[in-house]
CSV table of C-alpha atoms and ligand atoms in Angstrom, one decimal:
chain,number,residue,atom,x,y,z
A,840,MET,CA,-3.7,-7.0,-34.7
A,841,THR,CA,-2.4,-8.6,-31.3
A,842,VAL,CA,-3.3,-6.9,-28.3
A,843,VAL,CA,-0.1,-5.4,-26.6
A,844,THR,CA,-0.3,-3.3,-23.2
A,845,ARG,CA,2.2,-2.0,-20.6
A,846,PHE,CA,2.6,-0.8,-17.2
A,847,ALA,CA,5.6,1.2,-17.3
A,848,PRO,CA,6.3,2.5,-13.9
A,849,SER,CA,9.1,4.7,-13.1
A,850,PRO,CA,11.0,3.1,-9.7
A,851,THR,CA,10.4,5.7,-7.5
A,852,GLY,CA,10.4,3.7,-4.6
A,853,TYR,CA,6.9,1.8,-3.7
A,854,LEU,CA,3.6,0.7,-6.2
A,855,HIS,CA,0.9,3.2,-5.7
A,856,VAL,CA,-2.7,2.2,-5.3
A,857,GLY,CA,-3.1,4.1,-8.6
A,858,GLY,CA,0.1,2.1,-10.6
A,859,LEU,CA,-1.8,-0.9,-9.4
A,860,ARG,CA,-4.8,0.1,-10.9
A,861,THR,CA,-3.0,1.1,-13.9
A,862,ALA,CA,-1.4,-2.6,-13.7
A,863,LEU,CA,-4.5,-3.9,-13.3
A,864,TYR,CA,-6.5,-2.7,-16.5
A,865,ALA,CA,-3.7,-2.9,-18.9
A,866,TYR,CA,-3.4,-6.6,-17.6
A,867,LEU,CA,-7.2,-7.1,-17.9
A,868,PHE,CA,-7.0,-5.8,-21.2
A,869,ALA,CA,-4.4,-7.9,-23.0
A,870,ARG,CA,-5.5,-11.0,-20.9
A,871,GLN,CA,-9.3,-10.6,-22.6
A,872,ASN,CA,-8.1,-9.8,-25.9
A,873,LYS,CA,-5.3,-13.0,-25.8
A,874,GLY,CA,-2.7,-9.9,-25.8
A,875,LYS,CA,0.6,-9.4,-24.7
A,876,PHE,CA,1.2,-7.3,-20.9
A,877,ILE,CA,4.4,-5.9,-20.9
A,878,LEU,CA,6.6,-4.7,-18.0
A,879,ARG,CA,9.0,-1.8,-18.8
A,880,ILE,CA,10.8,0.0,-16.2
A,881,GLU,CA,11.3,3.6,-17.1
A,882,ASP,CA,14.7,4.3,-15.2
A,883,THR,CA,16.0,7.1,-17.3
A,884,ASP,CA,15.8,9.9,-14.7
A,885,GLN,CA,18.6,8.5,-12.7
A,886,LYS,CA,18.8,11.2,-9.9
A,887,ARG,CA,14.9,9.7,-9.1
A,888,TYR,CA,16.3,6.2,-8.6
A,889,VAL,CA,15.5,4.1,-5.7
A,890,GLU,CA,17.3,1.3,-4.5
A,891,GLY,CA,15.0,-2.1,-4.2
A,892,ALA,CA,12.5,0.1,-6.0
A,893,VAL,CA,12.6,-2.4,-9.0
A,894,GLU,CA,12.4,-5.4,-7.0
A,895,SER,CA,9.7,-4.3,-4.6
A,896,LEU,CA,7.3,-3.3,-7.5
A,897,GLN,CA,8.2,-6.8,-9.2
A,898,ASN,CA,7.2,-8.5,-5.9
A,899,ALA,CA,3.9,-6.7,-5.6
A,900,LEU,CA,3.3,-7.1,-9.1
A,901,LYS,CA,3.7,-11.0,-8.5
A,902,PHE,CA,2.0,-11.0,-5.2
A,903,PHE,CA,-1.2,-9.5,-7.0
A,904,ASP,CA,-1.1,-12.1,-9.8
A,905,LEU,CA,-0.4,-9.6,-12.2
A,906,ASN,CA,1.9,-11.6,-14.6
A,907,TRP,CA,3.6,-10.0,-17.6
A,908,ASP,CA,4.5,-11.8,-20.5
A,909,GLU,CA,7.7,-9.7,-21.6
A,910,GLY,CA,10.1,-7.4,-19.1
A,911,PRO,CA,10.8,-6.0,-17.7
A,912,ILE,CA,12.4,-4.2,-19.8
A,913,PHE,CA,14.8,-1.2,-18.5
A,914,GLN,CA,14.7,1.9,-20.5
A,915,SER,CA,18.2,2.7,-18.6
A,916,HIS,CA,19.8,-0.1,-20.9
A,917,ARG,CA,18.4,1.4,-24.2
A,918,THR,CA,20.3,4.4,-24.3
A,919,ALA,CA,22.1,3.9,-27.9
A,920,ILE,CA,18.3,3.3,-29.2
A,921,TYR,CA,16.8,6.4,-28.0
A,922,GLN,CA,20.3,8.1,-29.4
A,923,LYS,CA,19.7,6.1,-32.7
A,924,TYR,CA,16.2,7.8,-33.2
A,925,ALA,CA,16.9,11.5,-31.6
A,926,GLN,CA,19.5,11.4,-34.3
A,927,GLN,CA,17.1,10.7,-36.8
A,928,LEU,CA,14.9,14.1,-36.0
A,929,LEU,CA,17.6,15.8,-35.7
A,930,GLU,CA,18.8,15.1,-39.4
A,931,SER,CA,14.9,14.9,-40.9
A,932,GLY,CA,14.5,18.8,-39.2
A,933,LYS,CA,12.0,17.7,-36.3
A,934,ALA,CA,14.4,18.2,-33.6
A,935,TYR,CA,17.2,20.9,-33.0
A,936,ARG,CA,20.5,21.5,-30.2
A,937,CYS,CA,20.0,23.9,-27.8
A,938,PHE,CA,22.9,25.1,-26.1
A,939,CYS,CA,21.5,27.1,-23.6
A,940,THR,CA,22.7,27.1,-20.2
A,941,SER,CA,20.4,27.0,-17.5
A,942,GLU,CA,21.3,30.9,-16.7
A,943,GLU,CA,20.1,31.6,-19.6
A,944,LEU,CA,16.7,29.9,-19.5
A,945,ASP,CA,16.1,31.4,-16.0
A,946,ALA,CA,16.7,34.8,-17.7
A,947,MET,CA,14.3,33.5,-20.4
A,948,ARG,CA,11.6,32.6,-18.3
A,949,GLU,CA,12.0,35.9,-15.9
A,950,GLN,CA,11.5,38.2,-19.1
A,951,GLN,CA,8.4,35.8,-20.1
A,952,ALA,CA,6.8,36.6,-16.7
A,953,LYS,CA,7.1,40.0,-16.8
A,954,LEU,CA,5.6,40.2,-20.2
A,955,LYS,CA,2.8,38.1,-18.8
A,956,ILE,CA,3.2,35.6,-21.8
A,957,ALA,CA,3.2,31.5,-21.1
A,958,PRO,CA,6.9,30.2,-20.2
A,959,LYS,CA,8.1,28.9,-23.2
A,960,TYR,CA,11.6,27.9,-24.8
A,961,ASP,CA,12.0,30.9,-27.4
A,962,ARG,CA,13.7,28.9,-29.8
A,963,ARG,CA,16.6,30.9,-30.0
A,964,CYS,CA,18.9,28.2,-31.0
A,965,LEU,CA,16.7,27.0,-33.7
A,966,GLU,CA,18.1,29.8,-35.4
A,967,LEU,CA,21.7,29.2,-35.1
A,968,ALA,CA,23.8,28.8,-38.2
A,969,PRO,CA,25.2,25.7,-39.2
A,970,GLU,CA,28.7,26.9,-38.6
A,971,LYS,CA,27.4,28.3,-35.3
A,972,THR,CA,26.4,25.3,-34.5
A,973,ALA,CA,29.5,23.2,-35.4
A,974,GLU,CA,31.8,25.4,-33.8
A,975,LYS,CA,30.1,24.8,-30.5
A,976,LEU,CA,29.8,20.8,-30.9
A,977,ALA,CA,34.1,21.5,-31.9
A,978,ALA,CA,34.4,23.6,-28.8
A,979,GLY,CA,32.2,20.4,-26.6
A,980,ILE,CA,29.5,23.0,-25.3
A,981,PRO,CA,27.4,20.6,-23.7
A,982,PHE,CA,23.7,20.6,-25.4
A,983,VAL,CA,20.4,19.4,-25.4
A,984,ILE,CA,18.1,18.0,-28.6
A,985,ARG,CA,14.5,19.7,-28.1
A,986,GLN,CA,11.8,18.6,-30.1
A,987,LEU,CA,10.1,21.0,-32.8
A,988,ILE,CA,6.8,21.4,-31.8
A,989,PRO,CA,4.5,22.2,-34.1
A,990,TYR,CA,2.3,25.4,-33.4
A,991,LYS,CA,-0.6,23.7,-34.5
A,992,ASP,CA,-4.2,22.5,-32.6
A,993,ILE,CA,-4.2,18.6,-32.6
A,994,ASP,CA,-7.3,16.3,-32.1
A,995,PHE,CA,-7.1,12.5,-30.7
A,996,LEU,CA,-9.7,10.5,-29.6
A,997,ASP,CA,-9.1,9.0,-26.0
A,998,THR,CA,-10.9,6.1,-25.4
A,999,ILE,CA,-12.1,7.0,-22.1
A,1000,ARG,CA,-12.3,10.8,-22.6
A,1001,GLY,CA,-13.9,11.2,-26.2
A,1002,ASP,CA,-12.5,13.5,-28.2
A,1003,MET,CA,-9.6,15.6,-27.3
A,1004,HIS,CA,-8.5,18.6,-28.4
A,1005,PHE,CA,-5.3,20.7,-27.6
A,1006,HIS,CA,-3.4,23.9,-28.8
A,1007,GLY,CA,-0.1,23.4,-30.2
A,1008,LYS,CA,0.9,26.7,-29.6
A,1009,ASP,CA,0.8,26.7,-25.9
A,1010,ILE,CA,3.0,23.9,-26.0
A,1011,ASP,CA,7.2,23.8,-25.0
A,1012,ASP,CA,9.7,22.8,-27.4
A,1013,GLN,CA,10.4,19.7,-25.3
A,1014,VAL,CA,13.6,18.4,-24.5
A,1015,LEU,CA,14.1,15.1,-26.1
A,1016,ILE,CA,17.5,14.0,-25.1
A,1017,LYS,CA,19.4,15.7,-22.0
A,1018,SER,CA,22.9,17.1,-21.9
A,1019,ASP,CA,24.1,14.0,-20.4
A,1020,GLY,CA,23.0,12.1,-23.4
A,1021,LEU,CA,20.0,10.5,-21.8
A,1022,PRO,CA,16.3,10.4,-22.9
A,1023,THR,CA,13.5,12.2,-21.4
A,1024,TYR,CA,10.2,10.5,-20.1
A,1025,HIS,CA,8.8,11.6,-23.7
A,1026,LEU,CA,11.6,10.4,-26.4
A,1027,ALA,CA,11.9,6.8,-24.4
A,1028,ASN,CA,8.3,6.5,-23.8
A,1029,VAL,CA,7.3,7.0,-27.5
A,1030,VAL,CA,10.1,5.2,-28.8
A,1031,ASP,CA,9.6,2.0,-26.5
A,1032,ASP,CA,6.0,1.8,-27.3
A,1033,HIS,CA,6.5,2.1,-31.3
A,1034,GLU,CA,9.3,-0.5,-31.1
A,1035,MET,CA,7.5,-3.0,-28.5
A,1036,GLU,CA,4.3,-2.7,-30.6
A,1037,VAL,CA,1.7,-1.3,-27.8
A,1038,THR,CA,-1.5,-1.1,-29.3
A,1039,HIS,CA,-3.1,0.4,-26.5
A,1040,VAL,CA,-1.5,2.9,-23.6
A,1041,ILE,CA,-3.7,2.7,-20.7
A,1042,ARG,CA,-2.0,5.3,-18.0
A,1043,GLY,CA,-2.9,7.7,-15.0
A,1044,GLU,CA,-5.1,11.2,-16.3
A,1045,GLU,CA,-2.2,12.7,-15.2
A,1046,TRP,CA,-0.2,12.0,-18.6
A,1047,LEU,CA,-3.1,13.4,-20.5
A,1048,PRO,CA,-1.1,16.9,-21.1
A,1049,SER,CA,1.7,15.1,-22.2
A,1050,THR,CA,0.1,13.3,-25.3
A,1051,PRO,CA,-0.2,15.9,-27.9
A,1052,LYS,CA,3.9,16.0,-27.3
A,1053,HIS,CA,3.7,12.2,-28.2
A,1054,LEU,CA,1.4,12.6,-31.0
A,1055,TRP,CA,3.4,15.1,-32.8
A,1056,LEU,CA,6.4,12.3,-31.7
A,1057,TYR,CA,4.8,9.9,-33.8
A,1058,GLU,CA,4.4,12.3,-36.6
A,1059,ALA,CA,7.6,13.0,-36.8
A,1060,PHE,CA,8.9,9.6,-37.2
A,1061,GLY,CA,5.9,8.7,-39.5
A,1062,TRP,CA,4.7,6.0,-37.2
A,1063,THR,CA,0.9,5.4,-36.0
A,1064,PRO,CA,0.2,6.3,-33.1
A,1065,PRO,CA,-1.4,3.4,-30.0
A,1066,ILE,CA,-4.9,3.9,-28.5
A,1067,PHE,CA,-5.0,6.1,-25.8
A,1068,ALA,CA,-6.7,5.7,-22.7
A,1069,HIS,CA,-6.2,7.9,-20.0
A,1070,LEU,CA,-8.0,6.6,-16.5
A,1071,PRO,CA,-9.8,9.1,-14.0
A,1072,LEU,CA,-8.1,10.4,-10.7
A,1073,LEU,CA,-7.9,8.6,-7.8
A,1074,LEU,CA,-10.1,11.0,-4.9
A,1075,ASN,CA,-10.2,10.7,-1.4
A,1076,PRO,CA,-14.0,10.8,-0.5
A,1077,ASP,CA,-13.8,14.5,0.3
A,1078,ARG,CA,-13.2,14.7,-3.5
A,1079,SER,CA,-9.3,15.6,-2.8
A,1080,LYS,CA,-6.8,14.1,-4.8
A,1081,LEU,CA,-5.8,11.1,-3.0
A,1082,SER,CA,-2.3,11.6,-1.5
A,1083,LYS,CA,0.4,10.2,1.0
A,1084,ARG,CA,-0.6,13.4,3.2
A,1085,GLN,CA,-4.1,11.5,3.6
A,1086,GLY,CA,-3.1,8.0,4.6
A,1087,ASP,CA,-1.9,4.6,2.6
A,1088,VAL,CA,-1.4,5.1,-1.1
A,1089,ALA,CA,1.6,2.1,-1.7
A,1090,ALA,CA,-0.2,-1.4,-2.4
A,1091,GLU,CA,2.2,-3.0,0.0
A,1092,ASP,CA,1.0,-0.8,3.1
A,1093,PHE,CA,-2.5,-2.2,2.7
A,1094,VAL,CA,-0.8,-6.0,2.4
A,1095,ALA,CA,1.0,-4.8,5.8
A,1096,LYS,CA,-2.6,-4.0,7.6
A,1097,GLY,CA,-4.0,-7.2,6.5
A,1098,TYR,CA,-6.0,-7.2,3.3
A,1099,LEU,CA,-6.4,-9.6,1.1
A,1100,LYS,CA,-5.0,-9.7,-2.2
A,1101,GLU,CA,-8.5,-10.6,-3.8
A,1102,ALA,CA,-10.1,-8.2,-1.8
A,1103,MET,CA,-7.8,-5.2,-2.7
A,1104,ILE,CA,-8.1,-6.7,-6.6
A,1105,ASN,CA,-11.9,-6.5,-6.5
A,1106,PHE,CA,-11.6,-2.5,-4.8
A,1107,ILE,CA,-9.1,-1.4,-7.1
A,1108,ALA,CA,-10.7,-3.0,-10.4
A,1109,PHE,CA,-14.1,-0.7,-9.5
A,1110,LEU,CA,-12.2,2.6,-8.9
A,1111,GLY,CA,-13.4,3.8,-12.5
A,1112,TRP,CA,-14.7,1.0,-13.9
A,1113,ASN,CA,-18.0,-0.8,-13.1
A,1114,PRO,CA,-20.1,-3.9,-14.5
A,1115,GLY,CA,-23.3,-2.1,-15.0
A,1116,THR,CA,-25.3,-4.3,-12.5
A,1117,GLU,CA,-25.0,-4.8,-9.1
A,1118,GLU,CA,-22.6,-7.0,-8.9
A,1119,GLU,CA,-19.9,-6.2,-6.5
A,1120,ILE,CA,-18.0,-9.2,-6.3
A,1121,PHE,CA,-15.5,-10.1,-8.6
A,1122,SER,CA,-12.5,-12.3,-8.9
A,1123,LEU,CA,-9.3,-11.4,-11.4
A,1124,GLU,CA,-10.6,-14.1,-13.8
A,1125,ASP,CA,-14.3,-13.2,-13.5
A,1126,LEU,CA,-12.7,-9.3,-13.8
A,1127,VAL,CA,-10.6,-10.8,-17.3
A,1128,LYS,CA,-14.1,-11.9,-18.4
A,1129,ARG,CA,-16.1,-8.8,-17.7
A,1130,PHE,CA,-13.8,-5.9,-17.9
A,1131,SER,CA,-14.0,-3.5,-20.4
A,1132,LEU,CA,-12.2,0.2,-21.3
A,1133,ASP,CA,-15.8,0.8,-22.8
A,1134,ARG,CA,-17.0,1.2,-19.0
A,1135,VAL,CA,-14.0,3.5,-17.7
A,1136,GLN,CA,-15.4,6.4,-16.2
A,1137,LYS,CA,-14.3,9.9,-16.7
A,1138,ALA,CA,-14.9,11.3,-13.6
A,1139,GLY,CA,-12.7,10.6,-10.6
A,1140,ALA,CA,-12.8,7.7,-8.5
A,1141,VAL,CA,-13.5,7.8,-4.9
A,1142,PHE,CA,-11.3,5.8,-2.4
A,1143,ASN,CA,-13.8,4.7,-0.4
A,1144,LEU,CA,-12.1,2.2,2.5
A,1145,GLU,CA,-15.8,1.3,4.1
A,1146,LYS,CA,-16.0,-0.9,0.6
A,1147,LEU,CA,-12.4,-2.1,1.0
A,1148,ASP,CA,-13.0,-3.2,4.3
A,1149,TRP,CA,-16.4,-5.1,3.5
A,1150,LEU,CA,-14.8,-6.8,0.5
A,1151,ASN,CA,-11.8,-8.0,2.7
A,1152,ALA,CA,-14.0,-9.5,5.5
A,1153,HIS,CA,-16.4,-10.9,2.4
A,1154,TYR,CA,-13.1,-12.7,1.0
A,1155,LEU,CA,-11.7,-13.6,4.4
A,1156,ARG,CA,-15.1,-15.6,5.2
A,1157,ALA,CA,-14.6,-17.3,1.8
A,1158,LYS,CA,-11.2,-18.8,2.9
A,1159,THR,CA,-11.5,-22.3,3.8
A,1160,THR,CA,-9.7,-23.3,7.3
A,1161,LYS,CA,-6.6,-24.5,6.0
A,1162,GLU,CA,-6.2,-21.4,3.7
A,1163,LEU,CA,-6.8,-19.1,6.5
A,1164,THR,CA,-4.4,-20.8,8.6
A,1165,ASP,CA,-1.7,-20.4,6.1
A,1166,LEU,CA,-2.6,-16.7,6.0
A,1167,ILE,CA,-2.4,-16.3,9.8
A,1168,LEU,CA,0.4,-18.7,11.1
A,1169,PRO,CA,2.9,-16.4,9.3
A,1170,LEU,CA,1.5,-13.3,11.8
A,1171,LEU,CA,1.1,-15.6,14.8
A,1172,GLN,CA,5.0,-16.4,14.5
A,1173,LYS,CA,5.8,-12.5,14.7
A,1174,GLU,CA,3.9,-12.2,18.0
A,1175,SER,CA,6.4,-12.5,20.9
A,1176,TRP,CA,3.7,-14.6,23.2
A,1177,TYR,CA,3.6,-17.1,20.0
A,1178,SER,CA,5.3,-20.5,20.1
A,1179,ASP,CA,4.2,-23.3,17.7
A,1180,ALA,CA,3.4,-25.5,20.5
A,1181,LEU,CA,0.5,-23.5,21.6
A,1182,PRO,CA,-2.2,-24.7,19.2
A,1183,GLN,CA,-1.1,-28.2,19.6
A,1184,LYS,CA,-3.1,-28.9,23.0
A,1185,PHE,CA,-6.3,-28.2,20.8
A,1186,SER,CA,-7.9,-31.0,18.9
A,1187,GLU,CA,-8.7,-30.3,15.0
A,1188,ALA,CA,-11.9,-30.4,16.0
A,1189,GLN,CA,-11.4,-27.4,18.3
A,1190,LYS,CA,-9.1,-25.8,15.8
A,1191,GLU,CA,-11.9,-25.6,13.8
A,1192,LYS,CA,-14.1,-24.3,15.6
A,1193,ILE,CA,-12.6,-21.4,17.1
A,1194,LEU,CA,-11.3,-20.3,13.7
A,1195,SER,CA,-14.4,-20.4,12.7
A,1196,SER,CA,-15.9,-18.2,15.0
A,1197,VAL,CA,-12.7,-15.5,14.4
A,1198,GLN,CA,-13.2,-15.9,10.8
A,1199,LEU,CA,-16.7,-14.3,11.1
A,1200,ARG,CA,-15.4,-11.4,13.2
A,1201,MET,CA,-12.5,-10.8,11.1
A,1202,LYS,CA,-12.0,-7.8,9.2
A,1203,THR,CA,-8.4,-7.8,8.1
A,1204,LEU,CA,-5.6,-10.5,8.7
A,1205,LEU,CA,-4.3,-8.2,11.7
A,1206,ASP,CA,-7.3,-9.2,13.7
A,1207,GLY,CA,-6.3,-12.8,13.3
A,1208,PRO,CA,-3.6,-12.6,16.1
A,1209,THR,CA,-5.8,-10.3,18.5
A,1210,MET,CA,-8.5,-12.6,18.4
A,1211,LEU,CA,-7.1,-15.6,18.8
A,1212,ARG,CA,-4.4,-15.0,21.0
A,1213,PRO,CA,-7.1,-15.5,24.3
A,1214,PHE,CA,-7.2,-18.9,22.9
A,1215,LEU,CA,-4.0,-19.7,22.7
A,1216,LEU,CA,-2.2,-18.4,25.5
A,1217,ASP,CA,-1.6,-20.6,28.2
A,1218,THR,CA,-2.2,-18.2,31.1
A,1219,LEU,CA,-3.3,-14.7,31.2
A,1220,ASP,CA,-1.6,-11.9,32.5
A,1221,TYR,CA,-4.6,-10.5,34.4
A,1222,LYS,CA,-5.2,-6.6,34.9
A,1223,ARG,CA,-7.5,-5.8,37.6
A,1224,GLU,CA,-9.0,-3.1,36.4
A,1225,LEU,CA,-10.3,-4.6,33.2
A,1226,PHE,CA,-12.4,-6.9,35.6
A,1227,PHE,CA,-14.3,-3.6,37.7
A,1228,SER,CA,-17.1,-1.6,35.4
A,1229,GLU,CA,-19.0,1.1,37.6
A,1230,LYS,CA,-21.9,1.1,35.1
A,1231,MET,CA,-22.1,-2.5,35.2
A,1232,LYS,CA,-22.0,-2.3,38.6
A,1233,VAL,CA,-19.1,-4.9,39.0
A,1234,ASP,CA,-16.6,-4.5,42.1
A,1235,GLU,CA,-14.0,-6.8,43.7
A,1236,ALA,CA,-16.7,-8.8,45.7
A,1237,THR,CA,-19.1,-9.0,42.6
A,1238,VAL,CA,-15.9,-10.8,40.8
A,1239,LYS,CA,-15.7,-13.2,43.4
A,1240,LEU,CA,-19.2,-13.8,43.8
A,1241,ALA,CA,-19.7,-14.5,40.3
A,1242,LEU,CA,-16.8,-16.6,40.0
A,1243,GLU,CA,-17.7,-18.6,43.0
A,1244,ASN,CA,-20.6,-19.8,41.7
A,1245,ALA,CA,-20.2,-20.2,38.1
A,1246,ILE,CA,-17.5,-22.4,38.6
A,1247,PRO,CA,-19.5,-25.1,40.5
A,1248,ALA,CA,-22.0,-24.7,38.0
A,1249,LEU,CA,-19.7,-25.0,34.8
A,1250,GLU,CA,-18.0,-28.1,36.8
A,1251,ALA,CA,-21.3,-30.0,36.5
A,1252,LEU,CA,-21.9,-29.5,32.7
A,1253,ASP,CA,-20.6,-31.9,30.5
A,1254,ASN,CA,-22.0,-31.0,27.4
A,1255,TYR,CA,-20.0,-27.5,26.1
A,1256,ASP,CA,-20.9,-28.1,22.5
A,1257,GLU,CA,-24.3,-26.1,22.8
A,1258,GLU,CA,-24.6,-22.3,23.7
A,1259,GLU,CA,-27.9,-22.9,24.8
A,1260,THR,CA,-26.9,-25.4,27.7
A,1261,ILE,CA,-24.0,-22.9,28.9
A,1262,LYS,CA,-26.1,-20.3,28.8
A,1263,ALA,CA,-29.2,-22.2,31.1
A,1264,ALA,CA,-26.5,-23.0,33.6
A,1265,LEU,CA,-25.3,-19.3,34.0
A,1266,VAL,CA,-28.6,-17.9,33.9
A,1267,ALA,CA,-29.7,-19.9,36.8
A,1268,VAL,CA,-26.4,-18.9,38.4
A,1269,ILE,CA,-27.4,-15.1,37.7
A,1270,GLU,CA,-30.7,-15.5,39.5
A,1271,LYS,CA,-29.8,-17.4,42.6
A,1272,LEU,CA,-26.9,-14.8,43.6
A,1273,GLY,CA,-30.1,-11.6,42.2
A,1274,LEU,CA,-27.4,-9.8,40.4
A,1275,LYS,CA,-28.0,-8.3,36.8
A,1276,ASN,CA,-26.3,-10.3,34.0
A,1277,GLY,CA,-23.2,-7.7,33.6
A,1278,GLN,CA,-22.7,-8.1,37.0
A,1279,VAL,CA,-21.7,-12.1,36.5
A,1280,LEU,CA,-21.2,-12.2,32.6
A,1281,TRP,CA,-18.7,-9.7,32.3
A,1282,PRO,CA,-16.2,-10.9,35.1
A,1283,LEU,CA,-16.6,-14.4,33.2
A,1284,ARG,CA,-16.0,-12.8,29.8
A,1285,VAL,CA,-12.6,-10.7,31.2
A,1286,ALA,CA,-11.3,-14.4,33.3
A,1287,LEU,CA,-11.6,-15.9,30.0
A,1288,THR,CA,-10.2,-13.3,27.7
A,1289,ASN,CA,-8.1,-11.0,29.9
A,1290,GLU,CA,-9.4,-8.6,26.6
A,1291,GLU,CA,-11.6,-5.3,26.1
A,1292,TYR,CA,-13.3,-7.0,23.3
A,1293,SER,CA,-14.2,-10.7,22.5
A,1294,PRO,CA,-17.1,-13.0,21.8
A,1295,GLY,CA,-19.7,-13.3,24.4
A,1296,VAL,CA,-19.5,-15.8,27.6
A,1297,PHE,CA,-21.4,-18.6,26.1
A,1298,GLU,CA,-19.5,-18.7,22.6
A,1299,LEU,CA,-16.2,-18.5,24.7
A,1300,CYS,CA,-17.4,-21.5,26.8
A,1301,ARG,CA,-18.4,-23.5,23.6
A,1302,LEU,CA,-15.3,-22.7,21.7
A,1303,MET,CA,-13.0,-23.1,24.8
A,1304,GLY,CA,-14.5,-26.5,26.1
A,1305,LYS,CA,-14.8,-27.3,30.0
A,1306,GLU,CA,-11.2,-27.8,30.6
A,1307,LEU,CA,-10.0,-24.4,29.1
A,1308,THR,CA,-13.1,-22.6,30.4
A,1309,LEU,CA,-12.3,-23.9,34.2
A,1310,LYS,CA,-8.7,-23.2,34.0
A,1311,ARG,CA,-9.2,-19.6,33.6
A,1312,LEU,CA,-12.1,-19.1,36.2
A,1313,LYS,CA,-10.2,-20.8,38.7
A,1314,ALA,CA,-7.2,-18.7,37.7
A,1315,THR,CA,-9.1,-15.6,38.1
A,1316,LEU,CA,-9.9,-16.8,41.4
A,1317,GLU,CA,-6.6,-17.3,42.4
A,1318,PHE,CA,-5.8,-13.7,41.1
A,1319,PHE,CA,-7.9,-12.4,43.2
A,1320,ALA,CA,-7.4,-14.3,46.3
A,1321,VAL,CA,-3.8,-12.7,46.7
B,1142,LIG,N1,6.7,6.3,-16.2
B,1142,LIG,C1,5.5,6.9,-16.6
B,1142,LIG,C2,4.8,6.5,-15.1
B,1142,LIG,O1,5.2,6.2,-14.1
B,1142,LIG,C3,4.7,6.0,-17.5
B,1142,LIG,C4,3.7,7.0,-18.0
B,1142,LIG,C5,2.9,6.2,-19.3
B,1142,LIG,O2,2.4,5.0,-19.0
B,1142,LIG,O3,3.0,7.0,-20.5
B,1142,LIG,O4,3.7,6.2,-14.7
């Protein structure tokens, strides 16, 4: 038996991180079993159609290297197929036409609420005499096709959740075909999983209550159902359900925030699965080898962003300078201050040094442009206040004194390769002036970067080299001279 899985999103706008996890697990399971992974677009609900959603879904899956073998298959192109199967159910008495208007259905629900009984279609159209039905059909009265739910209990084995038991009598006679002739999710989903020979339905826990309805459809058609695996809910750290209100939930948002695809995949894989060992770093290929549905947990999986940050920093550090440059360059090019001429003033060796330092401190790709800015900019647009610090006792006089003395000391220095040598030269200045470290080093650091946060002065001098270091310090002295 060839394993066939599918990812079956409804194109409602973006790829939710929960959807990404479903796609990932379905992909991994298919790949590790040398099976087939299908992308199916469940777009039968035209009201929920969002322009461009299908393209962005496909782009997101491709970005994460979750390549599908078949598809995208659009349900909206398969209406005739669902009609044919609905007809088959009508003929076998497993479904019936319902002509009730929405007013009638509302009144029915109201009545049921009054009587405190579960809201459920009362099957008044099931009892319609055949000539009545024929009359209504001839008069062109709109109708839906409902599934005749057998009011009996149903059991099934979910690979993740174990033995499941549902009470059939609580389940409403589902609409299979709407009055516009289009199928509902339930019918289209079951017909497609059968026709596409899907062996394993891997999907979110929110679809668990629909499974009995699906199983009855399989039974009504006389088909063997697939194996079901319902993935645990995604939770916020406070254990509430992950929702848009609490922050980003679109996979694209995380990419836009500078998270690497490797980090995202590794992070998402662990939302409900773990290898049963202490290992934490898994590439997509590792996951194909090691993932197993048996190790997917039932309990909700907590979406812990600190873990994602940690993984992202890990994967950022694992990049070669070339890879990192390729990732940061498009972001740099979006900065108003950037031009391609700026990095050209640095030698390859110097670029390598600067990037390696930045790489160690980056948490996301977006840190790249901010951290590179002090090195790349020709001139810095200084702000006086940033130089001063009440806490460190740095005022204008101190700034000038520090610069006037540090400049000749650094000018006398030729080797900028060792931070120790730079440090020795500056410590000598601090001692000579009888000032505290911060009173000299803070203004020098701001002079070199014009940033509130940056590496320390000795590292900056090493990375910038003699020429740029002195250029920055002299520019600051001039800035304070006016
Ligand atoms: N179209 C459903 C969704 O958007 C698919 C559910 C399933 O996989 O059966 O999640």
